[in-house]
CSV table of N, CA and C in Angstrom, one decimal:
chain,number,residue,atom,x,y,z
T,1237,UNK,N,96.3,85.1,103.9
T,1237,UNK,CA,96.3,84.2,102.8
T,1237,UNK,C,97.5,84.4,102.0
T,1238,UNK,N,97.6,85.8,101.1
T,1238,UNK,CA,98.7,85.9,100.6
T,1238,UNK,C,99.6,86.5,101.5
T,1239,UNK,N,99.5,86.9,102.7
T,1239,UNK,CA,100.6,88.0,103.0
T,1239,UNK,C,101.1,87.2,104.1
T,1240,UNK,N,102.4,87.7,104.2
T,1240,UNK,CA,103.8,87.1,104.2
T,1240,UNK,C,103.8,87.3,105.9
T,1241,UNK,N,103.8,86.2,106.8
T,1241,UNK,CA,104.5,86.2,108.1
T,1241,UNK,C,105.9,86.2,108.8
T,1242,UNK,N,106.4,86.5,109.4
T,1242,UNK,CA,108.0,86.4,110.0
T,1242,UNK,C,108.3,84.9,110.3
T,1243,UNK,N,109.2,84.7,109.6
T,1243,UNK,CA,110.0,83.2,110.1
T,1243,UNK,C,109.4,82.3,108.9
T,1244,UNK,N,109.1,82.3,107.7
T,1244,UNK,CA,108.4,81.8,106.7
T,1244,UNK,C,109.1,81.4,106.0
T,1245,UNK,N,109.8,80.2,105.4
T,1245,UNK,CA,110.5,79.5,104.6
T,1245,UNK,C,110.7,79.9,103.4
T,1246,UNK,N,111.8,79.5,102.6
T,1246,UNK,CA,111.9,80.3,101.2
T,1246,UNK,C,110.8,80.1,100.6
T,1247,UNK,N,110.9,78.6,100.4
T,1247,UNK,CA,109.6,78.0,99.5
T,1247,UNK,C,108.3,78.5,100.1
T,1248,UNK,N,108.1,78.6,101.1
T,1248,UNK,CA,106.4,78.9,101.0
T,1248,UNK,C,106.5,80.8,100.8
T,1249,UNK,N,107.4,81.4,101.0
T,1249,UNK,CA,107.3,82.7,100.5
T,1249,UNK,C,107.4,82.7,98.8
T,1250,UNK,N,108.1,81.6,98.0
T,1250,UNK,CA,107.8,81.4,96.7
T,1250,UNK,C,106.5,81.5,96.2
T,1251,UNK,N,105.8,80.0,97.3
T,1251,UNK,CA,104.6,79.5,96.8
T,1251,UNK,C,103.4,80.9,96.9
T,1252,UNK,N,103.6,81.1,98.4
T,1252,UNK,CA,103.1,82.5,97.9
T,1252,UNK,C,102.4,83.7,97.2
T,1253,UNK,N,103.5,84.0,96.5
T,1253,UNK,CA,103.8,84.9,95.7
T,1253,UNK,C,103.6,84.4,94.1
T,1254,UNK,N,103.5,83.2,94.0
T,1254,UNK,CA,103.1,82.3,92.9
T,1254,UNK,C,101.2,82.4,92.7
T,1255,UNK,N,101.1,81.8,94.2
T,1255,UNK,CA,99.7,82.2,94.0
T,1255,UNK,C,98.9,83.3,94.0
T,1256,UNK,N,99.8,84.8,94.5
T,1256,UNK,CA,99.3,85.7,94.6
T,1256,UNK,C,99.1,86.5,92.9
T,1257,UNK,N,100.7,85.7,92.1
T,1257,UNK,CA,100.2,86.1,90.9
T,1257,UNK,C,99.0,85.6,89.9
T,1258,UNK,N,98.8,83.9,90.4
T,1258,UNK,CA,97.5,83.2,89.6
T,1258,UNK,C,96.4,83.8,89.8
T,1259,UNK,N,96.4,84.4,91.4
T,1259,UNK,CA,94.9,85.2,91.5
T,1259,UNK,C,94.8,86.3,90.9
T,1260,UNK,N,95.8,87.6,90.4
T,1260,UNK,CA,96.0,88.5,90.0
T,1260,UNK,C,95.6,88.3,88.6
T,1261,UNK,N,95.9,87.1,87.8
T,1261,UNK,CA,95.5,86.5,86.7
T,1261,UNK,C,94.3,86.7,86.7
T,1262,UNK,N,93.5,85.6,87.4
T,1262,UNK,CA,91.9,85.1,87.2
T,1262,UNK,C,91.3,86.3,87.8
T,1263,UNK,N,91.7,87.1,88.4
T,1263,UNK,CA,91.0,87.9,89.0
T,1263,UNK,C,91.8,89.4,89.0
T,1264,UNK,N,91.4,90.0,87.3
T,1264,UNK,CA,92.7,91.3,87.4
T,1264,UNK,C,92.3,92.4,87.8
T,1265,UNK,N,91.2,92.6,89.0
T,1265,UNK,CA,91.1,93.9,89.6
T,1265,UNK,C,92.0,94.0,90.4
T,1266,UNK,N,92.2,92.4,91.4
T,1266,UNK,CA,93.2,92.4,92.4
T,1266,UNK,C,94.3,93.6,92.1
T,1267,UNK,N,94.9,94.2,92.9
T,1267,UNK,CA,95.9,95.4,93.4
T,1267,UNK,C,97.2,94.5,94.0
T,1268,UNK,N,98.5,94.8,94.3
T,1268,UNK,CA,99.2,94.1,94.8
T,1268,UNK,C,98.8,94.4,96.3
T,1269,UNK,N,98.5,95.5,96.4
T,1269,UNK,CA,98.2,96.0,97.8
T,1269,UNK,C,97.6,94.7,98.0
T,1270,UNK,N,95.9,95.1,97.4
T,1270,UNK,CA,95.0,93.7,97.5
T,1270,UNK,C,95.6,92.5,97.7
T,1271,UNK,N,95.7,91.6,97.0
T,1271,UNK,CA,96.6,90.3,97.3
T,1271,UNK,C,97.5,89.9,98.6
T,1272,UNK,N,98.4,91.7,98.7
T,1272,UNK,CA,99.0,91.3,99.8
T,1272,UNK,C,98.6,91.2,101.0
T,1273,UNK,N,97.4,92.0,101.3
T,1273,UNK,CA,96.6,92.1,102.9
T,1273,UNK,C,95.4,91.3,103.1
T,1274,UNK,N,95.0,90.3,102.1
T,1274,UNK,CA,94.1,89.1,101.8
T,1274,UNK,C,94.5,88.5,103.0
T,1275,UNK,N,93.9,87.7,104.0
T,1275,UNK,CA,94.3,87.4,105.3
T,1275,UNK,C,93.5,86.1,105.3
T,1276,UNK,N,92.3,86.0,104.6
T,1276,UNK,CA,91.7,84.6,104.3
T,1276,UNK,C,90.8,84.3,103.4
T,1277,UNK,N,90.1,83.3,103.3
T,1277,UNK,CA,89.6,83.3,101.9
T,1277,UNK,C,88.1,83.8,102.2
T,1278,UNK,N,87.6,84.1,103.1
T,1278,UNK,CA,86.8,84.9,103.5
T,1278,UNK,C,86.7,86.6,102.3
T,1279,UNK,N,87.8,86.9,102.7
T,1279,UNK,CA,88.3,88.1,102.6
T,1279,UNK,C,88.5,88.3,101.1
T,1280,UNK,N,89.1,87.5,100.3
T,1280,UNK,CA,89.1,87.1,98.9
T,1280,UNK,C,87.4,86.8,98.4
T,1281,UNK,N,86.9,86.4,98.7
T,1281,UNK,CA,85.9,85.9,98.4
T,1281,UNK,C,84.8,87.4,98.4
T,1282,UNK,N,84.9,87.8,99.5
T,1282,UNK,CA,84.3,89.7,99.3
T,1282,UNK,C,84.9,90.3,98.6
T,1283,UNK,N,85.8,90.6,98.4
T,1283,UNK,CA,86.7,91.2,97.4
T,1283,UNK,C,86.4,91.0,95.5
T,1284,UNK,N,86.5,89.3,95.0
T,1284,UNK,CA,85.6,89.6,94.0
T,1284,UNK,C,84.3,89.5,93.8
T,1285,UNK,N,83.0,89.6,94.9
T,1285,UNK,CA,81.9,89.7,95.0
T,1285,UNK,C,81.7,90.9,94.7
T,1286,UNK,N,82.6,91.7,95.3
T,1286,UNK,CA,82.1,92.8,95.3
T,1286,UNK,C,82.7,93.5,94.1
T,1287,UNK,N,83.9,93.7,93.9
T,1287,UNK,CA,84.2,93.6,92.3
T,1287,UNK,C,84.1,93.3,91.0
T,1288,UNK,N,83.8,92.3,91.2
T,1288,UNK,CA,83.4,91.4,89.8
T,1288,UNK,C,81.5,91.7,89.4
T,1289,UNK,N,80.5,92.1,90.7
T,1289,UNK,CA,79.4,92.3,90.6
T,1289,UNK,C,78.8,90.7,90.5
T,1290,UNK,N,79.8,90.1,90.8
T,1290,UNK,CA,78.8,88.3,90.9
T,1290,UNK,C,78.1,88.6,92.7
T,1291,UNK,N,77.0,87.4,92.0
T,1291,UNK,CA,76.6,86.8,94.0
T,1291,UNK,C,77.8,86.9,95.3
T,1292,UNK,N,77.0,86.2,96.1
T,1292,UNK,CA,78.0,85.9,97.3
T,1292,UNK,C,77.9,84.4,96.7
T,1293,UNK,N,77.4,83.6,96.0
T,1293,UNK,CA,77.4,82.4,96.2
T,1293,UNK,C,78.3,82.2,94.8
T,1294,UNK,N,78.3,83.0,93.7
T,1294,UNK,CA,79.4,82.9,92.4
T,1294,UNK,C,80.9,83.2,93.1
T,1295,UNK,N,80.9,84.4,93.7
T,1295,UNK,CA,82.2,84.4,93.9
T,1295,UNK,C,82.8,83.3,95.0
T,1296,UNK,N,82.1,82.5,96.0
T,1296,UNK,CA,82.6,81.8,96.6
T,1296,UNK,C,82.9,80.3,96.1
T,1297,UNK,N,81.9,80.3,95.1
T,1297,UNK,CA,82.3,78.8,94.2
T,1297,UNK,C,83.4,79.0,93.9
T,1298,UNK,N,83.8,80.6,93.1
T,1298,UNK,CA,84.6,80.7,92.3
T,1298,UNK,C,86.1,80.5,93.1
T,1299,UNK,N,86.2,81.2,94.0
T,1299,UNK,CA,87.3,81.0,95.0
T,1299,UNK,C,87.7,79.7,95.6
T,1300,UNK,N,86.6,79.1,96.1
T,1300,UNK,CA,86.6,77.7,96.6
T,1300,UNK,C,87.7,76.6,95.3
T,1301,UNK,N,87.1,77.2,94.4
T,1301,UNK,CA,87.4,75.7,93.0
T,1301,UNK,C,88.9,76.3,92.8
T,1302,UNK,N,89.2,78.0,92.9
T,1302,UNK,CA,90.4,78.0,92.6
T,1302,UNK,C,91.6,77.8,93.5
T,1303,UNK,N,90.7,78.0,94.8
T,1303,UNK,CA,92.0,77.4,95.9
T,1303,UNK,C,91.9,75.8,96.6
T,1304,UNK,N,91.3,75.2,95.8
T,1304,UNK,CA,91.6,73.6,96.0
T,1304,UNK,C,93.0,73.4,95.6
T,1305,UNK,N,93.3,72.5,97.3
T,1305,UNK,CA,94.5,71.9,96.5
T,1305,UNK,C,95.5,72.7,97.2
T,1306,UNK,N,95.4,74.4,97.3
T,1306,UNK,CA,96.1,75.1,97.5
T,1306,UNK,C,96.6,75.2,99.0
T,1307,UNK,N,98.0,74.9,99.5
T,1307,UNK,CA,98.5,75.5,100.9
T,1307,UNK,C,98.9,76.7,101.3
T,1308,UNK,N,98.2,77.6,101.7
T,1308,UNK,CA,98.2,78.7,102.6
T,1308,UNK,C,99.1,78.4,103.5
């Protein structure tokens, strides 16, 4: 999700790293580690379930609403 593949264009290594900061925002347990080895939104989505102490069903709303829109 956020972490960076070989052969990846400036701009989507921008866009990236843009989103990796807005989740770091809304979600400031995130680690840079964390953010960086996020592989899908699966993975995000356990991460603040299990941090935040919400449901499985809060944190997946919560993820869902904030990555609308958003290209991985």
């Amino acid at each position: 999700m956020f972490g960076f593949r070989g052969g990846e264009t400036a701009a989507t290594v921008t866009r990236k790293r843009a989103y990796m900061r807005e989740a770091q925002t809304r979600w400031p347990f995130h680690t840079n580690s964390d953010a960086s080895t996020i592989k899908n939104e699966l993975q995000l989505i356990s991460i603040v379930k299990d941090r935040s102490g919400r449901t499985r069903a809060e944190a997946e709303a919560d993820v869902q609403k904030w990555s609308a829109g958003k290209q991985f």
